Short mmCIF file of C-alpha atoms and ligand atoms in Angstrom, two decimals:
data_model
loop_
_atom_site.label_atom_id
_atom_site.label_comp_id
_atom_site.label_asym_id
_atom_site.label_seq_id
_atom_site.Cartn_x
_atom_site.Cartn_y
_atom_site.Cartn_z
CA MET A 1 -10.10 -11.14 0.61
CA ALA A 2 -8.65 -8.77 -1.33
CA TRP A 3 -10.13 -5.34 -1.17
CA ASP A 4 -11.54 -3.25 -3.97
CA LYS A 5 -14.51 -1.10 -4.77
CA GLN A 6 -16.33 -3.07 -6.25
CA ASN A 7 -15.90 -5.50 -3.23
CA LEU A 8 -17.15 -3.22 -0.77
CA LYS A 9 -20.25 -1.81 -2.51
CA GLU A 10 -21.06 -5.51 -2.47
CA VAL A 11 -20.27 -6.31 1.25
CA ILE A 12 -22.28 -2.51 1.46
CA ARG A 13 -25.50 -3.54 -0.23
CA GLU A 14 -25.05 -7.45 1.48
CA LYS A 15 -24.64 -6.07 4.67
CA ILE A 16 -26.51 -2.41 5.40
CA SER A 17 -28.78 -1.09 2.54
CA ASP A 18 -31.54 -2.22 4.02
CA ARG A 19 -31.20 1.06 6.44
CA LYS A 20 -30.17 3.76 7.23
CA LEU A 21 -27.08 5.57 6.44
CA ILE A 22 -25.18 9.01 7.51
CA VAL A 23 -21.74 9.99 7.40
CA VAL A 24 -20.95 13.16 8.37
CA SER A 25 -18.07 14.82 8.58
CA ASN A 26 -16.81 18.58 9.01
CA ARG A 27 -15.38 19.22 5.52
CA GLU A 28 -17.73 17.89 2.57
CA PRO A 29 -17.13 15.65 -0.01
CA TYR A 30 -18.11 18.10 -2.73
CA LEU A 31 -17.56 21.51 -2.82
CA HIS A 32 -19.69 23.98 -5.33
CA ILE A 33 -16.89 27.48 -5.89
CA TYR A 34 -17.22 30.27 -8.37
CA SER A 35 -14.77 30.58 -11.08
CA GLY A 36 -15.11 33.51 -12.91
CA ASP A 37 -19.44 33.44 -13.38
CA GLU A 38 -18.95 29.11 -13.80
CA ILE A 39 -19.69 27.45 -10.42
CA ARG A 40 -17.22 24.16 -10.70
CA CYS A 41 -18.03 21.74 -8.61
CA VAL A 42 -14.61 20.28 -6.64
CA THR A 43 -13.27 17.86 -4.19
CA PRO A 44 -11.40 18.42 -1.57
CA ALA A 45 -7.68 16.23 -1.91
CA SER A 46 -8.63 13.57 1.34
CA GLY A 47 -8.35 9.57 2.01
CA VAL A 48 -11.39 10.02 3.56
CA ALA A 49 -14.03 11.13 1.19
CA LEU A 50 -11.83 8.66 -2.48
CA ALA A 51 -13.25 5.73 1.18
CA LEU A 52 -16.11 7.09 1.06
CA ASP A 53 -17.28 7.85 -1.51
CA PRO A 54 -18.23 4.62 -2.77
CA VAL A 55 -20.14 3.30 0.72
CA MET A 56 -22.57 6.19 0.42
CA ARG A 57 -22.88 5.89 -3.73
CA ALA A 58 -23.44 1.99 -2.98
CA CYS A 59 -26.37 2.16 -0.33
CA GLU A 60 -27.45 5.63 -1.78
CA GLY A 61 -27.25 7.65 2.00
CA THR A 62 -26.86 11.05 3.27
CA TRP A 63 -23.46 12.65 4.17
CA ILE A 64 -23.99 15.54 6.04
CA ALA A 65 -20.76 18.22 6.34
CA HIS A 66 -20.05 22.27 6.21
CA GLY A 67 -20.93 24.14 3.49
CA SER A 68 -18.24 25.95 3.05
CA GLY A 69 -17.92 26.71 -1.14
CA ASP A 70 -18.39 29.99 -1.80
CA ALA A 71 -21.27 28.84 -4.21
CA ASP A 72 -22.61 26.12 -1.60
CA ARG A 73 -25.93 28.22 -0.90
CA GLU A 74 -25.98 28.80 -5.13
CA THR A 75 -27.06 24.17 -5.79
CA VAL A 76 -29.08 23.57 -2.98
CA ASP A 77 -32.30 22.78 -3.17
CA SER A 78 -35.13 24.68 -0.40
CA ASN A 79 -33.88 21.12 2.69
CA ASP A 80 -29.44 22.54 1.96
CA ARG A 81 -30.03 19.27 -0.40
CA VAL A 82 -28.04 18.70 -3.63
CA LYS A 83 -27.62 15.35 -4.90
CA VAL A 84 -23.69 13.67 -5.67
CA PRO A 85 -21.53 13.09 -7.21
CA PRO A 86 -22.48 15.59 -10.59
CA GLU A 87 -21.58 13.36 -13.12
CA GLU A 88 -24.18 10.89 -11.39
CA PRO A 89 -26.01 11.68 -9.05
CA THR A 90 -26.77 8.88 -6.36
CA TYR A 91 -26.73 9.56 -2.85
CA THR A 92 -27.54 13.27 -1.08
CA LEU A 93 -24.95 15.50 0.30
CA ARG A 94 -26.91 18.06 3.01
CA ARG A 95 -25.27 20.51 3.80
CA VAL A 96 -24.71 23.06 7.40
CA TRP A 97 -24.34 26.46 7.67
CA LEU A 98 -21.55 28.27 10.10
CA THR A 99 -22.11 31.16 10.64
CA ARG A 100 -18.78 33.72 9.96
CA GLU A 101 -18.42 33.19 14.83
CA GLU A 102 -19.06 29.69 14.97
CA GLU A 103 -16.43 28.46 12.19
CA ASP A 104 -13.97 31.00 13.94
CA GLY A 105 -15.25 29.57 18.13
CA TYR A 106 -15.66 25.43 16.93
CA TYR A 107 -13.43 25.57 13.59
CA HIS A 108 -10.42 27.74 14.31
CA GLY A 109 -11.03 27.40 17.61
CA PHE A 110 -11.89 24.73 20.16
CA SER A 111 -11.08 21.63 17.42
CA ASN A 112 -8.01 23.25 15.92
CA GLU A 113 -6.16 25.49 18.52
CA GLY A 114 -7.41 23.22 21.58
CA LEU A 115 -7.87 20.01 20.36
CA TRP A 116 -5.48 19.46 17.52
CA PRO A 117 -2.40 20.37 19.49
CA LEU A 118 -3.86 18.69 22.75
CA CYS A 119 -4.08 15.31 20.66
CA HIS A 120 -0.79 15.38 18.74
CA ILE A 121 2.40 15.44 21.05
CA ALA A 122 4.58 17.95 19.25
CA PHE A 123 5.61 20.71 21.80
CA THR A 124 2.78 23.33 20.35
CA ARG A 125 0.89 24.25 23.90
CA PRO A 126 -3.10 24.35 23.14
CA THR A 127 -5.41 27.21 23.79
CA PHE A 128 -8.66 26.11 25.22
CA ASN A 129 -10.93 29.15 25.81
CA GLU A 130 -14.42 29.03 27.54
CA SER A 131 -16.11 31.21 24.48
CA ASP A 132 -14.82 28.82 21.74
CA TRP A 133 -15.70 26.00 23.73
CA ASN A 134 -19.47 27.05 24.13
CA VAL A 135 -19.68 28.19 19.90
CA TYR A 136 -17.76 23.91 19.69
CA ARG A 137 -20.78 22.36 21.53
CA LYS A 138 -23.37 24.58 20.06
CA VAL A 139 -22.40 23.41 16.69
CA ASN A 140 -22.43 20.58 18.33
CA GLU A 141 -26.11 20.71 19.08
CA LYS A 142 -26.63 22.16 14.78
CA PHE A 143 -25.25 19.58 13.32
CA ALA A 144 -27.31 16.35 15.77
CA GLU A 145 -29.98 18.56 15.11
CA VAL A 146 -29.50 17.55 10.62
CA VAL A 147 -28.26 14.13 11.02
CA ILE A 148 -32.53 13.45 13.58
CA ASN A 149 -34.29 16.12 10.76
CA GLU A 150 -32.40 13.22 7.91
CA MET A 151 -33.02 9.95 9.73
CA GLY A 152 -36.65 10.73 10.06
CA ASN A 153 -38.65 8.42 10.77
CA ASN A 154 -35.64 5.54 9.97
CA SER A 155 -33.25 3.02 11.59
CA GLY A 156 -30.58 3.24 10.14
CA PHE A 157 -26.28 3.64 11.29
CA VAL A 158 -24.21 6.74 11.51
CA PHE A 159 -21.06 7.19 10.73
CA ILE A 160 -18.58 10.20 12.16
CA GLN A 161 -15.73 11.61 11.00
CA ASP A 162 -13.35 13.16 13.97
CA TYR A 163 -12.57 15.42 16.22
CA HIS A 164 -14.48 18.27 14.95
CA LEU A 165 -17.29 16.60 16.25
CA CYS A 166 -16.47 14.95 19.61
CA LEU A 167 -19.89 15.57 21.60
CA LEU A 168 -22.32 14.55 18.59
CA SER A 169 -22.92 10.99 19.18
CA ARG A 170 -24.23 10.91 23.23
CA ILE A 171 -26.96 14.20 22.26
CA LEU A 172 -27.83 11.70 19.17
CA LYS A 173 -28.16 8.76 21.25
CA LYS A 174 -30.19 10.35 23.49
CA LYS A 175 -33.21 11.26 21.40
CA ARG A 176 -33.08 8.28 18.96
CA PRO A 177 -31.45 5.57 21.24
CA ASP A 178 -32.51 2.72 18.32
CA ILE A 179 -29.29 4.05 15.83
CA THR A 180 -25.72 2.36 16.23
CA ILE A 181 -23.00 5.47 15.70
CA ALA A 182 -19.39 5.53 14.57
CA GLN A 183 -16.99 7.02 15.01
CA PHE A 184 -13.06 7.56 13.19
CA TRP A 185 -10.43 9.51 15.01
CA HIS A 186 -8.07 10.26 12.76
CA ILE A 187 -5.49 12.16 15.11
CA PRO A 188 -4.03 10.32 17.67
CA TRP A 189 -4.92 10.19 20.86
CA PRO A 190 -2.55 11.05 23.86
CA ASN A 191 -1.99 9.86 26.46
CA ARG A 192 -3.75 10.84 29.53
CA GLU A 193 -1.13 12.82 30.65
CA ALA A 194 -1.21 15.25 28.62
CA PHE A 195 -4.67 15.07 27.68
CA ARG A 196 -5.76 15.96 31.73
CA ILE A 197 -4.93 19.77 31.23
CA CYS A 198 -8.43 20.61 29.05
CA PRO A 199 -10.75 21.77 30.98
CA TRP A 200 -13.45 20.14 29.27
CA GLY A 201 -11.64 16.29 29.18
CA GLU A 202 -14.77 14.76 30.87
CA GLU A 203 -17.64 16.37 28.70
CA ILE A 204 -15.13 15.14 25.97
CA LEU A 205 -15.15 11.65 27.63
CA TYR A 206 -18.70 11.03 28.03
CA GLY A 207 -19.72 13.15 24.46
CA LEU A 208 -17.45 10.46 22.09
CA LEU A 209 -18.78 7.91 25.05
CA GLY A 210 -22.35 8.19 23.07
CA ASN A 211 -20.80 5.95 20.15
CA ASP A 212 -21.29 2.06 19.54
CA ILE A 213 -18.58 2.09 18.02
CA LEU A 214 -15.07 4.37 18.47
CA GLY A 215 -12.71 3.37 16.23
CA PHE A 216 -8.60 4.99 15.54
CA HIS A 217 -5.37 4.57 13.04
CA ILE A 218 -4.02 1.84 16.17
CA ARG A 219 -4.23 0.15 18.43
CA TYR A 220 -1.86 1.77 21.12
CA HIS A 221 -4.09 5.22 20.67
CA CYS A 222 -6.94 3.05 21.51
CA GLN A 223 -5.05 1.41 24.52
CA ASN A 224 -5.04 5.69 25.51
CA PHE A 225 -8.09 6.35 25.08
CA LEU A 226 -8.97 3.78 27.75
CA ASP A 227 -6.60 5.17 30.16
CA THR A 228 -7.99 8.45 30.23
CA VAL A 229 -11.53 6.72 31.04
CA ASP A 230 -10.02 4.13 32.90
CA ARG A 231 -8.28 7.42 34.74
CA THR A 232 -10.96 10.73 35.38
CA ILE A 233 -14.31 9.67 34.97
CA GLU A 234 -16.87 7.36 36.35
CA ALA A 235 -17.56 4.46 34.03
CA ARG A 236 -16.17 0.27 33.78
CA VAL A 237 -13.02 0.35 31.27
CA ASP A 238 -12.44 -3.33 29.87
CA TYR A 239 -9.73 -4.08 28.95
CA GLU A 240 -9.93 -7.15 27.55
CA ARG A 241 -13.11 -6.59 25.24
CA PHE A 242 -11.48 -3.39 24.00
CA SER A 243 -14.72 -1.61 25.44
CA VAL A 244 -15.72 1.49 28.04
CA ILE A 245 -19.76 0.41 29.53
CA HIS A 246 -21.15 4.07 30.58
CA GLU A 247 -24.67 4.58 32.15
CA GLY A 248 -24.90 0.37 30.75
CA LYS A 249 -23.88 0.64 27.15
CA GLU A 250 -20.71 -0.14 25.63
CA THR A 251 -18.90 1.43 23.18
CA LEU A 252 -16.32 -1.15 21.63
CA VAL A 253 -12.70 0.67 20.85
CA ARG A 254 -10.82 -0.97 18.02
CA PRO A 255 -7.59 0.20 15.52
CA PHE A 256 -9.11 0.45 11.76
CA PRO A 257 -5.80 1.49 10.36
CA ILE A 258 -6.89 4.55 7.75
CA SER A 259 -5.02 3.40 3.69
CA VAL A 260 -5.05 5.09 0.25
CA ASP A 261 -6.41 3.39 -3.17
CA PHE A 262 -3.44 1.17 -4.01
CA GLU A 263 -4.42 -0.31 -6.70
CA LYS A 264 -5.09 3.86 -8.05
CA ILE A 265 -2.71 4.41 -7.39
CA ASN A 266 -0.44 1.97 -8.66
CA SER A 267 -1.98 2.50 -12.50
CA ILE A 268 -1.92 5.80 -12.23
CA ALA A 269 1.69 6.69 -11.66
CA GLN A 270 2.74 3.72 -14.00
CA ASP A 271 1.16 5.74 -17.07
CA THR A 272 4.19 6.83 -19.26
CA LYS A 273 3.26 10.73 -19.92
CA TYR A 274 5.21 10.97 -16.22
CA ASP A 275 8.10 9.67 -18.06
CA GLU A 276 8.49 13.27 -19.50
CA GLU A 277 7.32 15.18 -16.72
CA ILE A 278 9.79 14.49 -14.77
CA LYS A 279 11.87 15.64 -16.97
CA LYS A 280 9.78 18.75 -16.91
CA ILE A 281 10.25 19.15 -13.08
CA ARG A 282 14.06 17.98 -13.09
CA ARG A 283 14.89 21.48 -15.75
CA ALA A 284 12.32 23.64 -14.19
CA LEU A 285 14.02 23.73 -10.95
CA ARG A 286 17.61 22.96 -12.33
CA LEU A 287 18.03 19.47 -10.74
CA LYS A 288 20.12 18.41 -13.80
CA ASN A 289 21.10 14.71 -12.72
CA ARG A 290 21.59 15.68 -8.92
CA LEU A 291 20.43 13.34 -6.17
CA VAL A 292 16.44 14.37 -4.63
CA GLY A 293 14.28 13.81 -1.67
CA VAL A 294 10.68 15.35 -1.60
CA GLY A 295 8.94 16.28 1.62
CA VAL A 296 4.99 16.75 1.15
CA ASP A 297 2.23 17.63 3.89
CA ARG A 298 0.21 20.50 4.81
CA ILE A 299 2.37 22.92 6.44
CA ASP A 300 1.91 22.16 9.91
CA TYR A 301 4.00 21.66 13.02
CA ALA A 302 2.93 18.56 14.06
CA LYS A 303 4.79 17.46 10.40
CA GLY A 304 8.04 17.78 11.72
CA ILE A 305 9.33 20.38 8.86
CA VAL A 306 11.26 21.95 11.07
CA GLU A 307 13.51 19.37 12.30
CA ARG A 308 13.90 17.97 8.74
CA PHE A 309 15.87 21.50 7.42
CA LYS A 310 17.11 21.00 10.42
CA ALA A 311 18.80 17.02 9.96
CA ILE A 312 18.92 18.39 6.48
CA ASP A 313 22.21 20.89 7.36
CA ARG A 314 23.19 18.02 9.37
CA PHE A 315 23.59 16.50 6.95
CA PHE A 316 25.58 18.52 4.52
CA GLU A 317 28.16 19.87 7.04
CA ARG A 318 28.44 16.30 7.72
CA TYR A 319 29.12 15.46 4.42
CA PRO A 320 30.14 17.61 2.27
CA GLU A 321 30.97 15.51 -0.14
CA TYR A 322 26.84 15.83 -1.32
CA LEU A 323 26.54 18.89 -2.19
CA GLY A 324 25.90 20.48 -5.60
CA ARG A 325 24.59 16.57 -5.55
CA PHE A 326 21.73 16.36 -3.75
CA SER A 327 18.49 18.73 -3.65
CA PHE A 328 15.23 18.87 -1.18
CA ILE A 329 12.16 19.39 -2.27
CA GLN A 330 9.14 20.09 0.06
CA LEU A 331 6.21 20.49 -1.17
CA GLY A 332 2.90 21.89 0.33
CA PRO A 333 -0.45 24.05 0.89
CA ILE A 334 -0.44 26.18 3.64
CA SER A 335 -2.54 25.56 6.07
CA ARG A 336 -4.67 27.12 8.58
CA ILE A 337 -2.91 29.97 8.08
CA HIS A 338 -5.50 31.89 10.31
CA ILE A 339 -4.09 30.89 13.28
CA HIS A 340 -1.59 32.28 15.34
CA SER A 341 0.83 29.71 15.68
CA TYR A 342 0.37 28.35 12.12
CA LYS A 343 1.62 31.63 11.10
CA GLU A 344 4.30 31.25 12.99
CA TYR A 345 4.86 27.82 11.82
CA ASN A 346 5.26 28.50 7.99
CA ASP A 347 7.62 31.55 8.70
CA LYS A 348 9.83 29.87 11.23
CA ILE A 349 9.84 27.06 7.98
CA TYR A 350 10.87 30.04 5.07
CA HIS A 351 13.37 31.31 7.72
CA LEU A 352 15.14 28.43 8.03
CA MET A 353 14.85 27.77 4.38
CA THR A 354 16.36 30.37 3.21
CA GLU A 355 19.69 30.61 6.31
CA ILE A 356 20.24 26.96 4.79
CA ASP A 357 20.52 27.98 1.09
CA GLU A 358 22.66 31.14 2.28
CA LYS A 359 25.13 28.91 3.80
CA TYR A 360 25.15 26.38 1.00
CA LYS A 361 23.76 27.05 -2.10
CA THR A 362 26.12 27.72 -5.96
CA ARG A 363 25.60 29.74 -9.29
CA ASP A 364 23.23 26.40 -10.30
CA TRP A 365 21.89 24.74 -7.48
CA GLN A 366 19.87 24.79 -4.38
CA PRO A 367 19.54 21.98 -0.68
CA ILE A 368 16.74 23.44 -0.49
CA ILE A 369 13.44 24.30 -2.49
CA LEU A 370 10.32 25.04 -0.72
CA GLN A 371 6.67 24.73 -3.04
CA LYS A 372 4.21 26.78 -0.97
CA SER A 373 0.97 25.24 -3.51
CA HIS A 374 -1.98 22.58 -3.72
CA PHE A 375 -0.59 20.59 -5.94
CA SER A 376 -2.83 18.09 -8.38
CA PRO A 377 -3.34 14.23 -7.05
CA LYS A 378 -1.12 13.97 -10.75
CA GLU A 379 1.42 16.36 -9.96
CA LEU A 380 2.34 14.70 -6.66
CA ILE A 381 3.08 11.55 -8.28
CA SER A 382 5.41 12.66 -10.69
CA TYR A 383 7.42 14.02 -7.78
CA TYR A 384 6.73 10.71 -5.41
CA ARG A 385 8.11 9.20 -8.65
CA LEU A 386 11.08 11.42 -8.97
CA ALA A 387 12.31 11.13 -5.27
CA ASP A 388 15.46 8.38 -4.81
CA VAL A 389 14.16 9.07 -0.84
CA LEU A 390 10.96 10.16 0.48
CA ILE A 391 10.97 11.99 3.92
CA VAL A 392 7.93 11.82 6.56
CA SER A 393 9.55 13.47 9.42
CA SER A 394 6.04 13.66 11.90
CA LEU A 395 6.20 15.09 15.61
CA HIS A 396 3.49 12.94 15.93
CA ASP A 397 0.53 12.02 13.49
CA GLY A 398 -2.39 9.75 13.21
CA MET A 399 -1.41 7.83 10.05
CA ASN A 400 0.36 9.78 7.86
CA LEU A 401 -1.10 8.60 4.09
CA VAL A 402 1.76 9.96 2.67
CA ALA A 403 3.74 7.63 3.00
CA LYS A 404 1.38 5.11 1.48
CA GLU A 405 1.41 7.43 -1.81
CA PHE A 406 4.17 7.68 -2.05
CA VAL A 407 4.81 3.60 -1.95
CA SER A 408 1.34 2.88 -4.35
CA SER A 409 3.48 4.45 -6.61
CA ARG A 410 7.04 3.00 -7.02
CA PHE A 411 5.58 0.10 -8.98
CA ASP A 412 9.57 0.76 -10.43
CA ASN A 413 10.48 -0.61 -6.49
CA GLY A 414 12.33 2.00 -6.65
CA GLY A 415 13.19 5.13 -3.58
CA VAL A 416 13.58 4.96 0.05
CA LEU A 417 11.33 5.81 2.95
CA ILE A 418 12.46 7.94 5.57
CA LEU A 419 9.97 7.43 8.23
CA SER A 420 9.10 8.67 11.50
CA ARG A 421 8.58 6.22 14.49
CA PHE A 422 5.32 8.70 15.33
CA THR A 423 3.85 8.53 13.03
CA GLY A 424 0.90 5.04 12.82
CA SER A 425 2.77 4.04 9.21
CA ALA A 426 5.01 3.96 11.02
CA ARG A 427 3.49 0.66 12.75
CA GLU A 428 2.88 -0.86 9.04
CA LEU A 429 5.68 0.11 7.64
CA SER A 430 8.55 -1.62 8.90
CA GLU A 431 10.68 -1.78 5.87
CA ALA A 432 11.14 2.44 6.46
CA LEU A 433 13.42 3.69 7.10
CA LEU A 434 12.52 4.07 11.04
CA ILE A 435 13.91 8.16 12.59
CA ASN A 436 12.76 10.18 15.79
CA PRO A 437 12.66 13.84 14.03
CA PHE A 438 14.57 14.82 17.59
CA ALA A 439 17.57 12.94 16.97
CA THR A 440 18.93 15.24 14.68
CA ASP A 441 22.03 13.32 14.34
CA HIS A 442 20.84 10.11 13.50
CA PHE A 443 17.93 11.51 11.43
CA ALA A 444 21.14 13.05 8.78
CA ASP A 445 22.89 10.36 8.79
CA THR A 446 20.14 7.97 7.37
CA ILE A 447 19.74 9.82 4.94
CA LYS A 448 23.40 9.71 3.84
CA ARG A 449 22.41 5.30 4.63
CA ALA A 450 19.09 6.18 2.31
CA LEU A 451 20.96 7.82 -0.92
CA GLU A 452 23.73 5.19 -0.76
CA MET A 453 21.43 2.28 -0.12
CA PRO A 454 22.03 -0.57 -2.89
CA THR A 455 19.56 -1.07 -5.35
CA GLU A 456 18.68 -4.94 -3.59
CA GLU A 457 17.45 -3.79 -0.53
CA LYS A 458 15.79 -0.63 -1.44
CA ALA A 459 13.71 -3.24 -4.26
CA LYS A 460 13.59 -5.88 -1.77
CA ARG A 461 12.38 -3.20 1.30
CA MET A 462 10.27 -1.94 -1.56
CA GLU A 463 8.55 -5.04 -2.87
CA LYS A 464 7.57 -5.92 1.30
CA MET A 465 5.95 -2.17 1.86
CA ARG A 466 4.43 -2.25 -1.11
CA GLU A 467 3.06 -5.30 -0.64
CA VAL A 468 1.33 -4.30 2.87
CA VAL A 469 -0.69 -1.15 1.51
CA ARG A 470 -1.61 -3.46 -1.54
CA GLU A 471 -3.81 -5.99 1.40
CA ASN A 472 -4.29 -2.44 4.05
CA ASN A 473 -6.15 -0.52 1.26
CA VAL A 474 -8.32 1.66 1.94
CA TYR A 475 -11.23 -0.26 1.51
CA ARG A 476 -10.24 -2.69 3.68
CA TRP A 477 -10.62 0.27 6.65
CA ALA A 478 -14.07 1.35 5.06
CA GLY A 479 -15.62 -2.01 4.72
CA LYS A 480 -13.85 -3.57 8.51
CA ILE A 481 -15.60 -0.77 9.96
CA ILE A 482 -19.50 -1.14 7.96
CA SER A 483 -18.65 -5.08 8.94
CA GLU A 484 -18.48 -4.05 12.47
CA LEU A 485 -21.11 -1.99 12.56
CA LYS A 486 -23.63 -4.47 10.82
CA LYS A 487 -22.61 -7.20 13.74
CA LEU A 488 -24.74 -4.66 16.70
CA ALA A 489 -27.59 -3.52 14.70
C1 GDG B 501 -5.66 13.47 9.16
C2 GDG B 501 -4.03 12.63 10.57
C3 GDG B 501 -3.29 10.74 8.94
C4 GDG B 501 -0.85 16.93 1.07
N1 GDG B 501 -0.61 18.04 -0.12
C5 GDG B 501 -1.38 18.47 -0.97
C6 GDG B 501 -2.01 17.13 -1.35
N2 GDG B 501 -1.88 16.79 0.06
C7 GDG B 501 -2.57 15.60 0.72
C8 GDG B 501 -1.89 14.05 0.35
C9 GDG B 501 -2.54 13.10 1.42
C10 GDG B 501 -3.32 15.17 2.41
O1 GDG B 501 -2.66 15.45 2.22
C11 GDG B 501 -2.78 14.35 3.81
O2 GDG B 501 -2.89 13.51 4.66
P1 GDG B 501 -1.93 12.95 6.25
O3 GDG B 501 -2.60 11.37 5.81
O4 GDG B 501 -0.17 12.97 6.01
O5 GDG B 501 -2.25 14.42 7.22
P2 GDG B 501 -3.22 14.92 7.18
O6 GDG B 501 -4.07 15.84 6.70
O7 GDG B 501 -2.83 15.74 9.08
O8 GDG B 501 -4.65 13.82 7.79
C12 GDG B 501 -3.09 12.06 9.32
C13 GDG B 501 -5.39 11.95 8.26
O9 GDG B 501 -6.34 12.74 8.50
C14 GDG B 501 -6.24 10.40 7.98
O10 GDG B 501 -6.60 9.57 8.55
O11 GDG B 501 -3.83 9.94 8.24
O12 GDG B 501 -2.15 10.82 10.78
O13 GDG B 501 -3.33 13.87 10.85
O14 GDG B 501 -3.44 12.57 0.66
O15 GDG B 501 -1.39 13.50 -0.42
N3 GDG B 501 -2.55 16.63 -2.36
C15 GDG B 501 -3.37 17.87 -3.42
N4 GDG B 501 -2.38 17.71 -3.58
C16 GDG B 501 -1.27 19.26 -2.19
O16 GDG B 501 -0.45 19.71 -2.82
N5 GDG B 501 -3.86 17.56 -4.41
#
């Protein structure tokens, strides 16, 4: 079956609409913010919100998340609830309030300074503070109380997002063994040697085993999780069924590769207004008729932006005939800037770009153009369409949606994707030019190969990748998880 928004809704109505569905995530799908004296409702550009929004609309469920907009408190009722989406209120958003200390310890601290680097093999050392861990535990308990409260006397399903809420399923199962719980882990699960350094590794594993289903993007991460459990705690790992049995309860461990809304991006990208937009960008950035490379990433060390710039430098050293003929545009919002390692990385990127620029630039040409701001999804499509080559060079990435967005927007079958082997996407997009971001010379040669690829080869590769993303779209991801959950209820 080809999945789309409509049949996802039907599957939900048929399978789970008789029971309550609660989604829990750190980030909320709708934020209220002040814009002068006015309050505006905005949606963070996240693939997860996009996939789960139709699910929530179809079953009129409840989404529980940290209320982080500065006008969020102004827009909820006395039970901290607000109906969303604003244009057609169908489901409930229940906001959880966190103090500055809670946000620091749980979000910036344990989640992003501890778990994020622990799970990404990116050679950035995790920081583990006992005080952050204690706050992380308390915040997970706080979320659990709100879930229990929202579930009331209903029986139902809970779908938890990501690494911010490792302990939630176990707390919930103790209080309400009747509810069926799934969690999706959006980042990689490392090998057991890497995981061993976490001082609270056992608690985290026990915490996750409260789930009935635990999903990762790829089978390899499932395998790593099973191995970690096998070597760390007292539990039975069943490698045949891909499951763990602990205290008589089974957790199924399954791959669900996340994706994007292919049809939506594909149809937006065909709007003729983009031809004008692309011309405008070419003029504004003085690109003339030069070949263009594009990168789109949150500024994060796991995305391998430094390695990408080094490869571009090597490319110009080796192939000076491209000086003045190729420019690389790096786009992306600054992220997690409160954290020292991110601030440092941000400075490093800027200095490296300046160094490379100084080395090669001419009066009317820059080798690397860095634009560290937030672009609208439509602006991103202009850049995807403009690119002769799109580069994703993550050192480690659960999936990487940028690669799939690029492929979805290239209805012209043009453009070449250079993709790191260490992304989940590389498993599906095997027609991309795969690279190891640490192998600078090969990476540099791959840029040359991409720029010189014959049109027919480009089209063949792109067509195949587009078929893969068209079929394995984000509605399929959500539909598969919902179908598995229903089997257990
Ligand atoms: C985690 C995992 C996994 C980027 N800049 C702008 C912008 N973006 C959008 C992209 C894309 C999204 O952000 C980034 O998605 P990724 O998949 O690349 O990465 P993470 O944020 O690290 O997400 C990752 C993902 O979860 C889903 O499971 O794939 O592996 O690390 O959609 O387009 N969007 C807008 N302006 C920007 O400037 N609007």
